[in-house]
Coordinates of N, CA and C and ligand atoms in Angstrom, one line a residue:
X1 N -94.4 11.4 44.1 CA -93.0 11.9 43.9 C -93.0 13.4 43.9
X2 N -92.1 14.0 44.9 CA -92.0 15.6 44.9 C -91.3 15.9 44.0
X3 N -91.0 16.2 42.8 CA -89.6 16.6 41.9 C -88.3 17.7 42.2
X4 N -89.2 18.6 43.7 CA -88.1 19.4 44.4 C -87.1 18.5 45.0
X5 N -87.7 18.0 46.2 CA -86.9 16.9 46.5 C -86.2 16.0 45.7
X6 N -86.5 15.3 44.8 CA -85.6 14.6 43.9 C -84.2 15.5 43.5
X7 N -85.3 16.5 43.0 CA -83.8 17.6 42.3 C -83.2 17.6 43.6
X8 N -83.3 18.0 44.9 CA -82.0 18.4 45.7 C -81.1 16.8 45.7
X9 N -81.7 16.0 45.9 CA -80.9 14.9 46.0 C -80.0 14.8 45.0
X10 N -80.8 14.5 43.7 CA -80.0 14.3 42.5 C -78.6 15.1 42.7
X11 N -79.0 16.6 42.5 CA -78.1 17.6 42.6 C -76.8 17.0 43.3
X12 N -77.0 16.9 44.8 CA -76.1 16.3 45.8 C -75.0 15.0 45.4
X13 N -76.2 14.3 45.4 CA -75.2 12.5 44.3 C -74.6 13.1 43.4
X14 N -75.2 13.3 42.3 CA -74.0 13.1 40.9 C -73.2 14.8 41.4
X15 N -73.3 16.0 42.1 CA -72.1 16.7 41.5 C -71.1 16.2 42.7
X16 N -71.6 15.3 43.2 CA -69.8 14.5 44.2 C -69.7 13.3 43.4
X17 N -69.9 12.5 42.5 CA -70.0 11.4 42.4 C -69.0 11.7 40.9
X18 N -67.9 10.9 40.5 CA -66.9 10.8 40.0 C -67.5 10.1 39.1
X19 N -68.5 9.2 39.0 CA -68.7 8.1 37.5 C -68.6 8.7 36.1
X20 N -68.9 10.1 36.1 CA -68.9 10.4 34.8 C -67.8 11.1 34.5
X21 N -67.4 11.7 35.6 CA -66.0 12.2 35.6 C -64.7 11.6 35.1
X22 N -64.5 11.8 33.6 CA -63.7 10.5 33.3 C -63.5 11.2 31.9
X23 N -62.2 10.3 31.5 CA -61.8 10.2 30.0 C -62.9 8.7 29.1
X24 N -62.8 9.0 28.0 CA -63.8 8.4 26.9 C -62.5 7.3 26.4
X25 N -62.4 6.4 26.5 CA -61.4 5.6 25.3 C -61.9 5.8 23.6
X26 N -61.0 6.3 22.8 CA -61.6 6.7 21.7 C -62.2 7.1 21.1
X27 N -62.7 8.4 21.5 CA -63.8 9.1 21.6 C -64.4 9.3 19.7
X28 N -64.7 9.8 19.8 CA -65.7 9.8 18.4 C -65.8 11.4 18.3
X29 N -65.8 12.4 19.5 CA -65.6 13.7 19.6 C -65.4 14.1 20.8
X30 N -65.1 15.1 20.4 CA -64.4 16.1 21.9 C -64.9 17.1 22.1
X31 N -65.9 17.9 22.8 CA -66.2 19.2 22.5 C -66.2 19.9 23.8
X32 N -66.0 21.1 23.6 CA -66.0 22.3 25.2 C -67.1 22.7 25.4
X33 N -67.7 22.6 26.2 CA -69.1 23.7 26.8 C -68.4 24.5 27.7
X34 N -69.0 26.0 27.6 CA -68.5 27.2 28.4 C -69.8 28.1 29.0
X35 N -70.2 28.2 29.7 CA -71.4 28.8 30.3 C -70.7 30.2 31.2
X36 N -70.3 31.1 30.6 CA -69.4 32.4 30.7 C -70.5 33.1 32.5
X37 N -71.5 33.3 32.3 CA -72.3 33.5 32.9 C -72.0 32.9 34.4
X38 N -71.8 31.8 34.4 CA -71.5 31.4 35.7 C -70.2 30.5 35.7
X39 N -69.4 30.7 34.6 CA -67.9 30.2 34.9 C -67.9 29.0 35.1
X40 N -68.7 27.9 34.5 CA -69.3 26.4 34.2 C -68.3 26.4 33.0
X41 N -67.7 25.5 33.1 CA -66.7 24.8 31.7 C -66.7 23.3 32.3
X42 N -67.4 22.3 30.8 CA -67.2 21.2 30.9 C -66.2 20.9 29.5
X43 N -65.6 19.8 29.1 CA -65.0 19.0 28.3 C -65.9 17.6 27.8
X44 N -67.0 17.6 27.2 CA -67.4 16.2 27.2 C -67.0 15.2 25.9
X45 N -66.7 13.9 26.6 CA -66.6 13.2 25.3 C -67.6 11.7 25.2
X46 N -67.4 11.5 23.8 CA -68.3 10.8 23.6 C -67.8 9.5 22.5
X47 N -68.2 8.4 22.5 CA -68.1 7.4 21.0 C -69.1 7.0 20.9
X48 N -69.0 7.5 19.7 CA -70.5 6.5 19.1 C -70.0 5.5 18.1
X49 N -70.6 4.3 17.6 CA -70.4 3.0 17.2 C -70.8 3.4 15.8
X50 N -70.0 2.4 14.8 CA -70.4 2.9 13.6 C -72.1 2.7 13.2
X51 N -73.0 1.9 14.1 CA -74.3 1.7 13.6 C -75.3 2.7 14.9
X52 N -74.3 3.6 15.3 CA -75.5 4.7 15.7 C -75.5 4.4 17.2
X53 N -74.4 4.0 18.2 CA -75.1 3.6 19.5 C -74.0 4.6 19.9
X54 N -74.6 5.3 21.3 CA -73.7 6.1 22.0 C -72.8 5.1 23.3
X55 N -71.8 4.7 23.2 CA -71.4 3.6 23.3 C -71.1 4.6 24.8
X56 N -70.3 5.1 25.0 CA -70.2 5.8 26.3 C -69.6 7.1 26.3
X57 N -69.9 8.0 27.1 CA -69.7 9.6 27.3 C -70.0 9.8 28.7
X58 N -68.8 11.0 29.0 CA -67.9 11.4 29.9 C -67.5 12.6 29.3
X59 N -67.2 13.4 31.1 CA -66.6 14.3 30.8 C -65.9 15.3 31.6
X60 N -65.3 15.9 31.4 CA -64.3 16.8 32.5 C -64.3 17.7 33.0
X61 N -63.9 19.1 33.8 CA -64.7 19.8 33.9 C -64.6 20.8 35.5
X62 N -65.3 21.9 35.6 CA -65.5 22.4 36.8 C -66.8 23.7 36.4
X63 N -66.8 23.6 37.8 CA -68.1 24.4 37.5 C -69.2 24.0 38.8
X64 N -70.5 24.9 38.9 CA -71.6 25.1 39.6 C -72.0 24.0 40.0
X65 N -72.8 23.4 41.3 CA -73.1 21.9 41.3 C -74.2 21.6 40.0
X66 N -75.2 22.4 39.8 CA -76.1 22.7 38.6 C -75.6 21.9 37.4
X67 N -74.5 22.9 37.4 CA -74.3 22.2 35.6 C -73.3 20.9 36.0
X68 N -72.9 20.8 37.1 CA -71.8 19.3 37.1 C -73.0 18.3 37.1
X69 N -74.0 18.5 37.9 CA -74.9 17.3 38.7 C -75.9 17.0 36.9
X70 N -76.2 18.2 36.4 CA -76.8 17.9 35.0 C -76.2 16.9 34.1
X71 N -74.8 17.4 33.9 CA -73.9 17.1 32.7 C -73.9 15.4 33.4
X72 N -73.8 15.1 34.3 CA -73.4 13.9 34.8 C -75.0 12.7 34.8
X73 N -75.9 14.0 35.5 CA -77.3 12.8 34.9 C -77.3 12.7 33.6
X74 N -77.1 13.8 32.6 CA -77.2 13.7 30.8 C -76.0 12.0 30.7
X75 N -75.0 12.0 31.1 CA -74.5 10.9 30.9 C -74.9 9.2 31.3
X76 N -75.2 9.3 32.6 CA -76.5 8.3 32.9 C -77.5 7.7 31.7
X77 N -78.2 8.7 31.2 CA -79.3 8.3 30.7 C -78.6 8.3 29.2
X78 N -77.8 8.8 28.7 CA -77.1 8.8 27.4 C -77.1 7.4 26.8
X79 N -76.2 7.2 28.1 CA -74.9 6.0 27.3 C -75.8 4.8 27.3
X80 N -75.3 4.1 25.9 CA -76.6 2.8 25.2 C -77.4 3.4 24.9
X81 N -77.8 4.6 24.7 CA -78.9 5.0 23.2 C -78.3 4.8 22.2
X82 N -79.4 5.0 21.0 CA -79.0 5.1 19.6 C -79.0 6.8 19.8
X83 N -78.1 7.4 18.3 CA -78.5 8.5 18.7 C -79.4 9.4 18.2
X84 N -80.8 8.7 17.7 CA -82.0 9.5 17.9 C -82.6 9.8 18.7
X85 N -81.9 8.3 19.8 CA -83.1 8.2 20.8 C -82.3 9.7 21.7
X86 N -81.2 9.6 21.6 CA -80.3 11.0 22.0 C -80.8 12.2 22.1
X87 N -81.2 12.2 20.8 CA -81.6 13.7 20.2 C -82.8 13.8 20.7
X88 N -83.8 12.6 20.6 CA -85.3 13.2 21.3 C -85.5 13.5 22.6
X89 N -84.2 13.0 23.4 CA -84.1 13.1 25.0 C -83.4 14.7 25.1
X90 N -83.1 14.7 24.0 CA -82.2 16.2 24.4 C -83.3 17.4 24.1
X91 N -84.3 16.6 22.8 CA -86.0 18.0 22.9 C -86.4 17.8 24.1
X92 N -87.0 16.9 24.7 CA -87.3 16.9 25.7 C -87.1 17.1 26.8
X93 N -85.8 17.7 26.7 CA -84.8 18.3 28.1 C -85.5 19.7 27.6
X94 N -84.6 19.7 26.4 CA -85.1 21.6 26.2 C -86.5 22.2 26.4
X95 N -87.6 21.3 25.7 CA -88.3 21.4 26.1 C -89.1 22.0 27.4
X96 N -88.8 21.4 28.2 CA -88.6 21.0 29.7 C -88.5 22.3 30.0
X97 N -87.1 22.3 30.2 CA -86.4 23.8 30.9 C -87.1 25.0 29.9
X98 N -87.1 25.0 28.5 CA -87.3 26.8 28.3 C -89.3 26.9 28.4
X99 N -89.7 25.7 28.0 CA -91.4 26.1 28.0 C -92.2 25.4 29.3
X100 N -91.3 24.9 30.3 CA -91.9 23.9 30.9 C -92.8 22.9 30.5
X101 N -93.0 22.1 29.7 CA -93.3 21.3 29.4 C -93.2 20.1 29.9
X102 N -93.9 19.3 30.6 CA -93.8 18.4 31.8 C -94.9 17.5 31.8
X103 N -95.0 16.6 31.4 CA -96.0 15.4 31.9 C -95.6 13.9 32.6
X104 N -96.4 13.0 32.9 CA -95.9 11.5 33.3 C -95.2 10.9 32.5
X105 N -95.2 11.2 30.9 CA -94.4 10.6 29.9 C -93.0 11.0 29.7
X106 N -93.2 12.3 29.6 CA -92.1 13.1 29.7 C -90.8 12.6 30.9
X107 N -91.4 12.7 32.3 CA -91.2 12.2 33.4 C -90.1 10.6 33.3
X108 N -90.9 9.9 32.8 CA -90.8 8.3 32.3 C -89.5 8.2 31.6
X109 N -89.3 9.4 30.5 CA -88.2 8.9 30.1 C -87.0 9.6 30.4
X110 N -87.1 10.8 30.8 CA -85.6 11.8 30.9 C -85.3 11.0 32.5
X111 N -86.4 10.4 33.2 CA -86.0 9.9 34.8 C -85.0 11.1 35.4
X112 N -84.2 10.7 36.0 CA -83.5 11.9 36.8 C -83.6 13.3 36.2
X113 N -83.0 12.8 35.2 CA -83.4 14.3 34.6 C -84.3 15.3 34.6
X114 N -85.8 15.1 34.7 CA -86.3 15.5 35.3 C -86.8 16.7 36.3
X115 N -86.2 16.1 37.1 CA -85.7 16.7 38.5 C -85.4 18.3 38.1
X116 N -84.5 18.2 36.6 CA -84.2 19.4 36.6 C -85.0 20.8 36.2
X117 N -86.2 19.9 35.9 CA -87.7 21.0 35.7 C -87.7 22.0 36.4
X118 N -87.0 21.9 37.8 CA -87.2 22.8 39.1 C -86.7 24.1 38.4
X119 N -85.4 23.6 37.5 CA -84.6 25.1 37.3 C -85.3 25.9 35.9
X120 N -86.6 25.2 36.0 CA -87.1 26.2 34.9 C -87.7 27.7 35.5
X121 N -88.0 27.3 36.8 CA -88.2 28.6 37.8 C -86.9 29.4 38.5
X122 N -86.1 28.9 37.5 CA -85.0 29.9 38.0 C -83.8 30.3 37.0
X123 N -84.2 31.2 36.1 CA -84.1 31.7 34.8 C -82.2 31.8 35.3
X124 N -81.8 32.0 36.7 CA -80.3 32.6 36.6 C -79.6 31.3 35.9
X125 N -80.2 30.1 36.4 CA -79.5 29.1 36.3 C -79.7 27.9 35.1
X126 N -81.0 28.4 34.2 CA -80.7 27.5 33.3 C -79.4 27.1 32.4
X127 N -78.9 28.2 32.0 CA -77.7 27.7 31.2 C -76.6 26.8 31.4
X128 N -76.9 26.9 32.9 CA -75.9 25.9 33.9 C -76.5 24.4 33.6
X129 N -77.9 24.3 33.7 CA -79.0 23.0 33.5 C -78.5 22.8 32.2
X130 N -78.3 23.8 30.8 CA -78.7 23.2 29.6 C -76.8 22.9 29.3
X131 N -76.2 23.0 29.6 CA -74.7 23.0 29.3 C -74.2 22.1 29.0
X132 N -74.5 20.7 29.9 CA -74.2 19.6 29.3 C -74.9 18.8 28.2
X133 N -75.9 19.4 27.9 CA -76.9 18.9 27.2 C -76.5 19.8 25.8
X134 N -76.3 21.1 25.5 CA -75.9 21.5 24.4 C -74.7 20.9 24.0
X135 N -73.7 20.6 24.6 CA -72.4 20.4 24.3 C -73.0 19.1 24.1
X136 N -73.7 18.3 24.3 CA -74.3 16.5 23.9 C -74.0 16.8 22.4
X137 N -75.2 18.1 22.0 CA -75.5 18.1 21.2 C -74.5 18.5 19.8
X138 N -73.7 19.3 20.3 CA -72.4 19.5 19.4 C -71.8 18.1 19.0
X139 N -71.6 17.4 20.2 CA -70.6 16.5 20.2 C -71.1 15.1 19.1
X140 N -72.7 15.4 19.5 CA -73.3 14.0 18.0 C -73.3 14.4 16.9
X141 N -73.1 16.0 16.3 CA -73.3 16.6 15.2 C -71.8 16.1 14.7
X142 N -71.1 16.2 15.5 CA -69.5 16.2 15.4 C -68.9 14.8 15.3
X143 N -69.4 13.8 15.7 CA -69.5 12.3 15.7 C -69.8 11.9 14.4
X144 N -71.1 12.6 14.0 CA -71.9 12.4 12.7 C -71.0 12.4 11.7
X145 N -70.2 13.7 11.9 CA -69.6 14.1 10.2 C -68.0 13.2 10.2
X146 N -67.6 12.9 11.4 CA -66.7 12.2 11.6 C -66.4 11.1 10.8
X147 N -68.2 10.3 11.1 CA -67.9 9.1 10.7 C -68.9 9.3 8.8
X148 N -69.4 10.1 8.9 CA -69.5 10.6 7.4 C -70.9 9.8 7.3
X149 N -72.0 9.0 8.4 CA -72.9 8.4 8.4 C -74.4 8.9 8.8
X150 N -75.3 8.5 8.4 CA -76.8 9.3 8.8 C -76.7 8.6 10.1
X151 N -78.0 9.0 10.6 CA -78.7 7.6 12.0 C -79.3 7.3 12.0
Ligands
ZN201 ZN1 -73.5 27.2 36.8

């Protein structure tokens, strides 16, 4: 597996591909991601279930193919975790992109995501890579106090 190649592909599919592009029925939270730097604004939403499952998330938006094609793999692989399993996919993103951190295991579980390793060698564009993924991150913290429950 080349993970350049992957990444161009990926890129290509999900920032034309509309699946994630979508409103949430009932969301659980609503949060804005703004990546000022490259003029990337997403809207993502999310519901999570009262026993901790990311039931599905979506989100709206314009912006770079980078942060569209990201925000939209982050939803792929999201939706049906619990949300630890969330949170550990979202170190493992970070991971990834700021220290390169990269193995077959690593690989195994972010799957597409992945791909986005490439943009760890391209410091203009990470923030575009991490956008959907921080705004994940708001949006579970924000779910959490919602529903007033641990996970
Ligand atoms: Zn961008």
């Amino acid at each position: 597996m080349d993970l350049k190649e992957i990444y161009t592909q990926v890129i290509m599919v999900h920032n034309s591909s509309t699946r994630n592009k979508r409103h949430v029925d009932h969301p659980t939270a609503t949060i804005k991601g703004i990546n000022p730097s490259c003029g990337d604004e997403i809207e993502l939403e999310l519901r999570v279930s009262p026993d901790g499952i990311v039931e599905d998330v979506a989100f709206t938006g314009v912006g770079c193919a980078i942060s569209q094609a990201s925000a939209s793999v982050m939803a792929d692989l999201i939706r049906g975790k619990t949300v630890a399993e969330a949170r550990h996919l979202e170190e493992l993103f970070f991971g990834m992109i700021r220290d390169g951190k990269l193995d077959d295991d690593i690989i195994g579980e972010l799957q597409e995501a992945a791909a986005f390793s490439n943009v760890s060698h391209m410091p203009a564009r990470v923030k575009c890579a991490v956008l959907g993924w921080h705004t994940l991150d708001q949006a579970l913290e924000a779910s959490k106090a919602k529903d007033g429950g641990d996970e």
